[in-house]
CSV table of C-alpha atoms in Angstrom, one decimal:
chain,number,residue,atom,x,y,z
A,1047,MET,CA,93.4,75.7,90.7
A,1048,THR,CA,90.4,77.8,89.7
A,1049,LYS,CA,87.6,79.3,91.7
A,1050,GLU,CA,85.2,76.7,90.3
A,1051,ASN,CA,87.0,73.8,92.0
A,1052,SER,CA,88.3,75.7,95.0
A,1053,ILE,CA,88.3,74.0,98.4
A,1054,VAL,CA,87.7,77.3,100.1
A,1055,ARG,CA,85.2,80.1,99.9
A,1056,LEU,CA,86.0,83.7,100.9
A,1057,ARG,CA,83.3,85.8,102.5
A,1058,ALA,CA,82.8,89.0,104.3
A,1059,ILE,CA,83.3,89.2,108.1
A,1060,GLU,CA,80.0,88.9,110.0
A,1061,PRO,CA,79.3,89.9,113.6
A,1062,GLU,CA,79.3,86.1,114.5
A,1063,ASP,CA,83.0,86.1,113.7
A,1064,LEU,CA,83.9,88.4,116.6
A,1065,ASP,CA,85.2,85.6,118.8
A,1066,LEU,CA,87.4,84.3,116.1
A,1067,LEU,CA,88.8,87.7,115.4
A,1068,TYR,CA,89.4,88.3,119.1
A,1069,ARG,CA,91.2,85.0,119.4
A,1070,ILE,CA,93.4,85.7,116.3
A,1071,GLU,CA,94.2,89.3,117.1
A,1072,ASN,CA,95.2,88.5,120.6
A,1073,ASP,CA,97.3,85.4,119.8
A,1074,ARG,CA,100.8,86.4,120.7
A,1075,GLU,CA,102.3,83.7,118.5
A,1076,LEU,CA,100.9,85.6,115.5
A,1077,TRP,CA,102.1,89.0,116.4
A,1078,ASN,CA,105.5,88.4,114.9
A,1079,VAL,CA,104.0,87.7,111.4
A,1080,GLY,CA,102.0,90.9,111.2
A,1081,THR,CA,102.4,94.6,111.9
A,1082,SER,CA,100.5,94.7,115.1
A,1083,ASN,CA,101.9,93.6,118.5
A,1084,VAL,CA,99.2,94.8,120.9
A,1085,PRO,CA,96.1,93.1,122.1
A,1086,TYR,CA,92.7,94.3,120.8
A,1087,SER,CA,89.6,94.6,122.9
A,1088,ARG,CA,86.3,93.1,122.0
A,1089,TYR,CA,84.9,96.6,121.8
A,1090,THR,CA,87.5,97.7,119.2
A,1091,LEU,CA,87.0,94.6,117.1
A,1092,HIS,CA,83.2,94.9,117.4
A,1093,ASP,CA,83.5,98.5,116.2
A,1094,TYR,CA,85.7,97.4,113.3
A,1095,VAL,CA,83.2,94.7,112.2
A,1096,ALA,CA,80.3,97.1,112.6
A,1097,ASN,CA,81.9,100.0,110.7
A,1098,ALA,CA,84.0,98.3,108.0
A,1099,SER,CA,82.4,99.0,104.6
A,1100,ASP,CA,84.1,96.0,102.9
A,1101,ASP,CA,85.1,98.6,100.3
A,1102,ILE,CA,88.9,98.6,99.9
A,1103,TYR,CA,88.7,102.0,98.2
A,1104,LYS,CA,87.0,103.5,101.3
A,1105,ASP,CA,88.7,101.5,104.1
A,1106,GLY,CA,92.2,101.0,102.5
A,1107,GLN,CA,91.9,97.3,103.3
A,1108,VAL,CA,89.5,94.3,103.0
A,1109,ARG,CA,89.4,91.3,105.3
A,1110,MET,CA,87.7,88.0,104.5
A,1111,ILE,CA,86.9,84.9,106.3
A,1112,ILE,CA,88.1,81.6,104.7
A,1113,GLU,CA,85.7,78.7,104.9
A,1114,ASN,CA,86.2,75.1,103.6
A,1115,THR,CA,83.6,73.2,101.7
A,1116,GLU,CA,82.1,72.0,105.0
A,1117,SER,CA,81.5,75.7,106.0
A,1118,GLU,CA,84.1,75.4,108.7
A,1119,ILE,CA,86.2,78.6,109.3
A,1120,VAL,CA,89.8,77.8,108.5
A,1121,GLY,CA,91.3,81.2,108.5
A,1122,ILE,CA,91.4,84.9,107.5
A,1123,VAL,CA,92.9,86.6,104.5
A,1124,ASP,CA,93.2,90.3,104.0
A,1125,LEU,CA,94.5,92.9,101.6
A,1126,VAL,CA,96.0,95.9,103.4
A,1127,ASN,CA,98.2,98.8,102.6
A,1128,PHE,CA,96.1,99.3,99.5
A,1129,ASP,CA,97.7,101.7,97.1
A,1130,PRO,CA,95.3,102.5,94.2
A,1131,SER,CA,97.7,104.9,92.6
A,1132,ASN,CA,100.3,102.2,92.1
A,1133,ARG,CA,97.8,99.4,91.9
A,1134,ARG,CA,99.1,97.2,94.7
A,1135,ALA,CA,98.2,95.8,98.1
A,1136,GLU,CA,99.8,93.7,100.8
A,1137,VAL,CA,98.3,90.2,101.4
A,1138,GLY,CA,98.0,88.7,104.8
A,1139,LEU,CA,97.0,85.1,105.5
A,1140,ILE,CA,96.3,83.2,108.6
A,1141,ILE,CA,95.3,79.5,108.4
A,1142,LEU,CA,94.2,78.1,111.8
A,1143,ASN,CA,96.6,75.5,113.2
A,1144,ALA,CA,94.1,72.6,112.9
A,1145,PHE,CA,93.6,73.3,109.1
A,1146,ARG,CA,97.2,73.8,108.0
A,1147,ARG,CA,98.8,71.5,105.4
A,1148,CYS,CA,95.4,70.8,103.8
A,1149,GLY,CA,95.7,73.0,100.7
A,1150,TYR,CA,93.6,75.8,102.1
A,1151,GLY,CA,96.5,78.3,102.0
A,1152,ARG,CA,97.1,77.6,98.3
A,1153,SER,CA,93.4,77.8,97.4
A,1154,THR,CA,93.1,81.1,99.3
A,1155,LEU,CA,96.1,82.7,97.7
A,1156,ASP,CA,94.7,81.6,94.3
A,1157,GLN,CA,91.4,83.2,95.0
A,1158,ILE,CA,92.8,86.4,96.5
A,1159,ALA,CA,95.1,86.8,93.4
A,1160,ASP,CA,92.1,86.3,91.2
A,1161,TYR,CA,90.2,89.0,93.2
A,1162,ALA,CA,93.1,91.4,93.1
A,1163,LEU,CA,93.7,91.0,89.4
A,1164,ASN,CA,90.1,90.7,88.0
A,1165,VAL,CA,88.0,92.7,90.5
A,1166,LEU,CA,90.4,95.3,91.9
A,1167,HIS,CA,92.6,95.4,88.7
A,1168,LEU,CA,95.8,95.5,90.7
A,1169,HIS,CA,99.2,95.2,89.1
A,1170,GLN,CA,100.7,93.3,92.1
A,1171,ILE,CA,100.2,91.9,95.6
A,1172,PHE,CA,103.0,91.3,98.0
A,1173,ALA,CA,103.7,89.8,101.4
A,1174,TYR,CA,106.4,90.1,104.1
A,1175,VAL,CA,107.5,86.7,105.3
A,1176,ASP,CA,109.6,85.9,108.3
A,1177,LEU,CA,112.5,83.9,107.0
A,1178,ARG,CA,112.2,81.5,109.9
A,1179,ASN,CA,108.7,80.6,108.7
A,1180,LYS,CA,109.7,78.0,106.1
A,1181,ALA,CA,106.1,76.8,105.4
A,1182,SER,CA,104.9,80.3,104.6
A,1183,TYR,CA,107.9,81.0,102.4
A,1184,HIS,CA,107.4,77.8,100.6
A,1185,LEU,CA,103.6,78.5,100.1
A,1186,PHE,CA,104.2,81.9,98.6
A,1187,HIS,CA,107.0,80.6,96.4
A,1188,VAL,CA,104.9,77.7,95.1
A,1189,MET,CA,102.0,80.1,94.4
A,1190,GLY,CA,104.3,82.2,92.0
A,1191,TYR,CA,105.5,84.9,94.4
A,1192,GLN,CA,109.0,86.0,93.7
A,1193,GLU,CA,111.5,87.0,96.4
A,1194,SER,CA,112.3,90.6,95.8
A,1195,VAL,CA,114.0,92.0,98.9
A,1196,ARG,CA,115.5,90.5,102.1
A,1197,ILE,CA,115.1,92.9,105.0
A,1198,LYS,CA,117.3,92.7,108.0
A,1199,ASP,CA,115.8,92.9,111.5
A,1200,TRP,CA,112.3,93.7,110.0
A,1201,LEU,CA,110.1,91.8,112.5
A,1202,TYR,CA,110.3,92.1,116.2
A,1203,ASP,CA,108.7,89.4,118.4
A,1204,GLY,CA,109.1,91.3,121.7
A,1205,ARG,CA,112.5,89.7,122.4
A,1206,GLU,CA,114.5,89.8,119.2
A,1207,TYR,CA,114.5,90.9,115.7
A,1208,HIS,CA,114.1,88.6,112.7
A,1209,ASP,CA,114.9,89.0,109.0
A,1210,ALA,CA,112.0,89.0,106.5
A,1211,VAL,CA,111.6,88.7,102.8
A,1212,MET,CA,109.3,90.6,100.6
A,1213,MET,CA,107.5,88.3,98.2
A,1214,GLN,CA,105.7,89.8,95.2
A,1215,LEU,CA,103.2,88.4,92.7
A,1216,VAL,CA,103.2,90.7,89.7
A,1217,PHE,CA,100.4,90.2,87.2
């Protein structure tokens, strides 16, 4: 898939997206797939939206809203843990439940890889995937990410630890 026939569009976060961010960041079911496991206040998220420069070199991360061809918001993708010296960044992807299994994840990963390679000139992007999340593992695998490391007890959901795998896409 190429950007020309993509079924999603990536755009900067706007103030109007605050409610969506608040809902996603405070969804306890998503805490075990990321590095944060605390709720965020509207004020904190408002401050983030207002002050993010959308410059990965300045902020160390970039976060984008994913829209489908009908301009519906289907999720969020971000590049975090940006390491310009080693030319790599971690990718995070959340597709909202109502829009899963529609090809939006594949299209988004295709676009974020293109952005990482051709705009940021990165050498690789990577993701940590909970081994229980078979759909996510399959998505990254299908998109060319290679399993590089299995990590025992890497993710904690508030009750128990779960193994994860580091998936890498090296350009």
